[in-house]
Tab-separated table of C-alpha atoms and ligand atoms in Angstrom:
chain	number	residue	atom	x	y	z
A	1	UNK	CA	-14.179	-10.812	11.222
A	2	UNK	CA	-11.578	-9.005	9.695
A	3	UNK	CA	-8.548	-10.621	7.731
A	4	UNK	CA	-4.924	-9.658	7.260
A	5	UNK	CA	-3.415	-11.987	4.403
A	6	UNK	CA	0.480	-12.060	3.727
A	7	UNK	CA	0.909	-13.497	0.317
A	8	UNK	CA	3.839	-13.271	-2.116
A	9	UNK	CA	2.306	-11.959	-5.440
A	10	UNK	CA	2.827	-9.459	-8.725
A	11	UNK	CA	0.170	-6.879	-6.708
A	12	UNK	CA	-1.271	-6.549	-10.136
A	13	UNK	CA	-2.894	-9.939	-10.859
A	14	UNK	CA	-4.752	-9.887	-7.657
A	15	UNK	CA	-8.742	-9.742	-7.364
A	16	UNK	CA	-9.716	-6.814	-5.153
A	17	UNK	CA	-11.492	-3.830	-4.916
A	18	UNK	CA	-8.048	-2.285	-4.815
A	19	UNK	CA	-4.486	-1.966	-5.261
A	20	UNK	CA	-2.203	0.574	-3.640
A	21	UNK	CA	0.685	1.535	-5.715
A	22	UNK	CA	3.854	3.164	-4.503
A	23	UNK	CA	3.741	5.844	-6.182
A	24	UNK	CA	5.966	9.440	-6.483
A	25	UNK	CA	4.676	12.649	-5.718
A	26	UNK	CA	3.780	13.398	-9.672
A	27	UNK	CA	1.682	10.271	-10.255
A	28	UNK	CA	2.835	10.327	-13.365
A	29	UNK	CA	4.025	6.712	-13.319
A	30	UNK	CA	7.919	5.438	-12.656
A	31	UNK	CA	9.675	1.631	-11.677
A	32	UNK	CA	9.560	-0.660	-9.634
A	33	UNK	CA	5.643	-1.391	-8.157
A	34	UNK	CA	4.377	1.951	-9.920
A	35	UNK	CA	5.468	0.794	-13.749
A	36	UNK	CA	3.913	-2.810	-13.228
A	37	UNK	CA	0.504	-1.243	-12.591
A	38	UNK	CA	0.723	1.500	-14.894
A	39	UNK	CA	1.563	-0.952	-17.446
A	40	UNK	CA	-0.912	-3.461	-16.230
A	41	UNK	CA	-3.693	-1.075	-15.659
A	42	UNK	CA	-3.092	0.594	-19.761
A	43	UNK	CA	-2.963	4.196	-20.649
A	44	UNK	CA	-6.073	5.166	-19.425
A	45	UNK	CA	-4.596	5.197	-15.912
A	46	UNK	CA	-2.159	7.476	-16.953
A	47	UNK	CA	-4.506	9.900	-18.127
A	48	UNK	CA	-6.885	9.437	-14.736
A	49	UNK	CA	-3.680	10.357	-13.234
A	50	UNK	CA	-2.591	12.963	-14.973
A	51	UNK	CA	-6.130	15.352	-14.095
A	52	UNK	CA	-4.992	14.322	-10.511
A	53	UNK	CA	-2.667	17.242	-10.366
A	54	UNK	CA	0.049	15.226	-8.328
A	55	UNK	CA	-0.012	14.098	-4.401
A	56	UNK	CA	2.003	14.884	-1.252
A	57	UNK	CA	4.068	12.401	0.609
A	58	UNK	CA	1.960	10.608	3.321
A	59	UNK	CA	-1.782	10.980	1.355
A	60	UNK	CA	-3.766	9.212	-0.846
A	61	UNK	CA	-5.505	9.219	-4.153
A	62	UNK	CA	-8.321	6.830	-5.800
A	63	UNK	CA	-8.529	6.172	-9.464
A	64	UNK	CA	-10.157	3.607	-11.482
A	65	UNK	CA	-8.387	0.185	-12.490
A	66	UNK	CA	-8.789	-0.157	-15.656
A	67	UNK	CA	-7.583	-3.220	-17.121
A	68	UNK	CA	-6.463	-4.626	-14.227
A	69	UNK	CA	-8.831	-6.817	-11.835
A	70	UNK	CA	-8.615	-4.542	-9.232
A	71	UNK	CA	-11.738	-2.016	-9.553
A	72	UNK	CA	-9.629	0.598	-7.893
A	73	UNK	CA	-6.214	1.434	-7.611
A	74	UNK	CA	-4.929	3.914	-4.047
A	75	UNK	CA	-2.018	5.744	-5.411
A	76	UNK	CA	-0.025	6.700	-2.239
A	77	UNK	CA	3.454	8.394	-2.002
A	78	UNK	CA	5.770	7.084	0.639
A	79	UNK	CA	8.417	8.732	2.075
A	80	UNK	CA	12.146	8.473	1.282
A	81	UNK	CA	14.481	7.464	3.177
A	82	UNK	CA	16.636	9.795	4.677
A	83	UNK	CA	18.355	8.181	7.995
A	84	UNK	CA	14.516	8.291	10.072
A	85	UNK	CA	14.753	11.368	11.554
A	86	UNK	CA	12.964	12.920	8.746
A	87	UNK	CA	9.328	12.328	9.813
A	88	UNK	CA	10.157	8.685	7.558
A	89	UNK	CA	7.903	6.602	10.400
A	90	UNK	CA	5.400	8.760	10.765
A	91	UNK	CA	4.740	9.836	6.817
A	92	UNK	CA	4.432	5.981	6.349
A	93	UNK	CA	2.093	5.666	8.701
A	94	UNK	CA	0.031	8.230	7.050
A	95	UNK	CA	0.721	6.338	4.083
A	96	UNK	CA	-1.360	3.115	5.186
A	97	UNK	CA	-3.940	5.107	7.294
A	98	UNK	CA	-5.350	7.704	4.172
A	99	UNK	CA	-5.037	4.673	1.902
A	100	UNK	CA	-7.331	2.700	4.334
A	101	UNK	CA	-9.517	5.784	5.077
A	102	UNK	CA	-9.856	6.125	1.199
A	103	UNK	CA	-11.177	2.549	0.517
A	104	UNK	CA	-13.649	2.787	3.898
A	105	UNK	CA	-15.175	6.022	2.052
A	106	UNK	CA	-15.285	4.380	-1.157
A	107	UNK	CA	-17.017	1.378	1.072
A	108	UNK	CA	-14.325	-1.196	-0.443
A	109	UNK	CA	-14.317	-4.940	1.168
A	110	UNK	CA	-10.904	-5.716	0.168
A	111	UNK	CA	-7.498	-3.861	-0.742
A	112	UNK	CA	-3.751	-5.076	-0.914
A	113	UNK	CA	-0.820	-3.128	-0.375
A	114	UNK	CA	2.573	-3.648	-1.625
A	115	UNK	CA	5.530	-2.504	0.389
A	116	UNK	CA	5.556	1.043	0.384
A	117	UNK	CA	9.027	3.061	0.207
A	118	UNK	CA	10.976	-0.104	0.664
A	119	UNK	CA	12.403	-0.776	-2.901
A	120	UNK	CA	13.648	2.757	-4.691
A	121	UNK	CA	13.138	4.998	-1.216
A	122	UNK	CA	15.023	2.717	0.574
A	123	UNK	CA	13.273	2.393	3.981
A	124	UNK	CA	14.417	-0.300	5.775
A	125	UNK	CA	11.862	-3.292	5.175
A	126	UNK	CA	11.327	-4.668	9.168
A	127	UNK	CA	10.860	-1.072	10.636
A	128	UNK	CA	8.157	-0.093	7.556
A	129	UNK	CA	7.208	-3.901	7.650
A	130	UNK	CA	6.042	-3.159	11.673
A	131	UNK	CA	4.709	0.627	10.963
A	132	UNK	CA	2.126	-0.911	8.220
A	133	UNK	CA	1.113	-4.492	10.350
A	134	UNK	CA	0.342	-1.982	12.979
A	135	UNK	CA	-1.414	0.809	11.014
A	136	UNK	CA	-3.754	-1.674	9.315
A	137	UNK	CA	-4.449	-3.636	12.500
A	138	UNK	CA	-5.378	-0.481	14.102
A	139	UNK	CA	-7.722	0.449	11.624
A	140	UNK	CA	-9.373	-2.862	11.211
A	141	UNK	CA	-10.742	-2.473	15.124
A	142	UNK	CA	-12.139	0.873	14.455
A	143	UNK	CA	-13.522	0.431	11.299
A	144	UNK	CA	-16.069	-1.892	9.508
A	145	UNK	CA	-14.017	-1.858	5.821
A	146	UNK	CA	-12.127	-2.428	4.735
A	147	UNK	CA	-12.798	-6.309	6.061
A	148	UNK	CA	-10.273	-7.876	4.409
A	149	UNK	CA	-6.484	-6.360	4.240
A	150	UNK	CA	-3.479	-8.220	2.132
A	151	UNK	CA	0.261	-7.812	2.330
A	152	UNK	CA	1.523	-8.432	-0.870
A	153	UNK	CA	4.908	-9.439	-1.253
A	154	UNK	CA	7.619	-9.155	-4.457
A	155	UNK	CA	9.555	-11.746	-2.831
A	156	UNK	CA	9.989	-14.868	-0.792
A	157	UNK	CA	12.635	-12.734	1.923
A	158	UNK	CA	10.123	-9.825	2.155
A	159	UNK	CA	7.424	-12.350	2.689
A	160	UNK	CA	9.517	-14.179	5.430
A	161	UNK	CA	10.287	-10.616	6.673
A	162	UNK	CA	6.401	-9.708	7.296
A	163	UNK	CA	5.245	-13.054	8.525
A	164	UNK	CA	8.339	-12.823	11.373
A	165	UNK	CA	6.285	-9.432	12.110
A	166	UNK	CA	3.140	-10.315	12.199
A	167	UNK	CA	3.997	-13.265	14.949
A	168	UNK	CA	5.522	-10.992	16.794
A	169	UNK	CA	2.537	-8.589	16.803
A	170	UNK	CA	0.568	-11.391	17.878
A	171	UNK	CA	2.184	-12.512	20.913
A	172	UNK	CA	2.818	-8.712	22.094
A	173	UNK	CA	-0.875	-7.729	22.013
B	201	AR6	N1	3.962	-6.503	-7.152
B	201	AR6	C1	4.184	-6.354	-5.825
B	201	AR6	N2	5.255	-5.715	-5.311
B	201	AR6	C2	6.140	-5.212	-6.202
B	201	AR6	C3	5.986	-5.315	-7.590
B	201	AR6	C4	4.823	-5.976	-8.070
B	201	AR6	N3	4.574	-6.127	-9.370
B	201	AR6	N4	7.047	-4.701	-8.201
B	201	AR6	C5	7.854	-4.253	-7.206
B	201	AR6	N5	7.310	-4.559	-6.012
B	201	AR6	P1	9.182	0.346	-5.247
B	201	AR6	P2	9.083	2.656	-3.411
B	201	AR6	C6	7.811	-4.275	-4.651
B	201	AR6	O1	10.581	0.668	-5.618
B	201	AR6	O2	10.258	2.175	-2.650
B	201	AR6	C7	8.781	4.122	-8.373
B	201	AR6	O3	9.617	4.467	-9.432
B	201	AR6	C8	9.280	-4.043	-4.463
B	201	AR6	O4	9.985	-5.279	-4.464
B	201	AR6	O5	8.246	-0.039	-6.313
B	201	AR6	O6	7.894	3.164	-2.640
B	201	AR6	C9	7.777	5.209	-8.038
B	201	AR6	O7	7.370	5.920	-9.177
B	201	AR6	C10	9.286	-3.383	-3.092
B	201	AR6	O8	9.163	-4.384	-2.086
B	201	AR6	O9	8.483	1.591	-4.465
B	201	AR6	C11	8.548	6.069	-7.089
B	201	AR6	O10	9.369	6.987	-7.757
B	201	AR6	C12	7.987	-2.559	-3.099
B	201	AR6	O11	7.228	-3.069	-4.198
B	201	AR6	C13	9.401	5.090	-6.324
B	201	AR6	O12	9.578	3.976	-7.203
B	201	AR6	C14	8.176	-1.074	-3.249
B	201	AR6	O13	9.252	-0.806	-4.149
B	201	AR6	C15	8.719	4.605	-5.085
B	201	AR6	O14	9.623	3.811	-4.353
């Protein structure tokens, strides 16, 4: 049976197969989520990243963890925000889904994902909160892995913000 987990954490102490960061378009490291792993992770990440060549908004790209517990870390560039009639919902969708189809190639049990393009980009945290609870749930029922999916919150509002969604997406389905 597949799991989705909403936990309040630092994303980079947690044992899975893989992190996601937040990352920008360079993946060459920056604040918020992205600076925690980098700095986590050590220098080697920056150099994994580096040979990447940089990523577009709404894809994906797998490196190794490094020092961190993760074995993996899905570097993914969200979308900024820009009012939402940019493409915002549907680039964050993309987001979740080529991070998910990444760690299903790579045959990955377990990943967590912080909350992309809601800190620095600004997106508003309940509409990305909803786009990614119903992403990953649509995944999980067409797809073996990953089997075990985890929210993981900076804070105790965001937290309270996801868990709010994720009741909601319960009784509506
Ligand atoms: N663990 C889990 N979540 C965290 C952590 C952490 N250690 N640190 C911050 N967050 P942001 P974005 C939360 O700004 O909006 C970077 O400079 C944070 O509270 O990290 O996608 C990149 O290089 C928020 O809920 O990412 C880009 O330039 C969430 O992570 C840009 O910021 C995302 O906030 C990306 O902006």
């Amino acid at each position: 049976m597949p799991s989705i987990e909403i936990l309040q954490a630092d994303i980079t102490t947690l044992d899975v197969d893989a992190i996601v960061n937040a990352a920008n378009s360079s993946l060459l490291g920056g604040g918020g989520v992205d600076g925690a792993i980098h700095r986590a992770a050590g220098p080697e990440l920056l150099a994994e990243c580096r040979a990447l060549g940089g990523c577009p908004t709404g894809e994906a790209r797998l490196t190794g963890g490094y020092r961190l517990a993760a074995r993996f870390v899905i570097h993914t560039v969200g979308p900024v925000w820009h009012g939402g009639s940019h493409g915002e919902d549907e680039l964050l969708a993309a987001c979740y889904r080529n991070s998910l189809e990444l760690a299903a190639r790579q045959q990955l049990r377990s990943i967590a994902f912080p909350s992309i393009s809601t800190g620095v980009y600004r997106f508003p945290l309940e509409r990305a909160c909803c786009i990614a609870l119903r992403e990953v749930r649509a995944f999980l029922a067409t797809h073996p892995l990953p089997e075990r999916v985890l929210f993981c919150c900076f804070s105790a509002a965001d937290r309270a913000v996801y868990e709010q969604a994720y009741t909601e997406l319960a009784k509506s389905s």
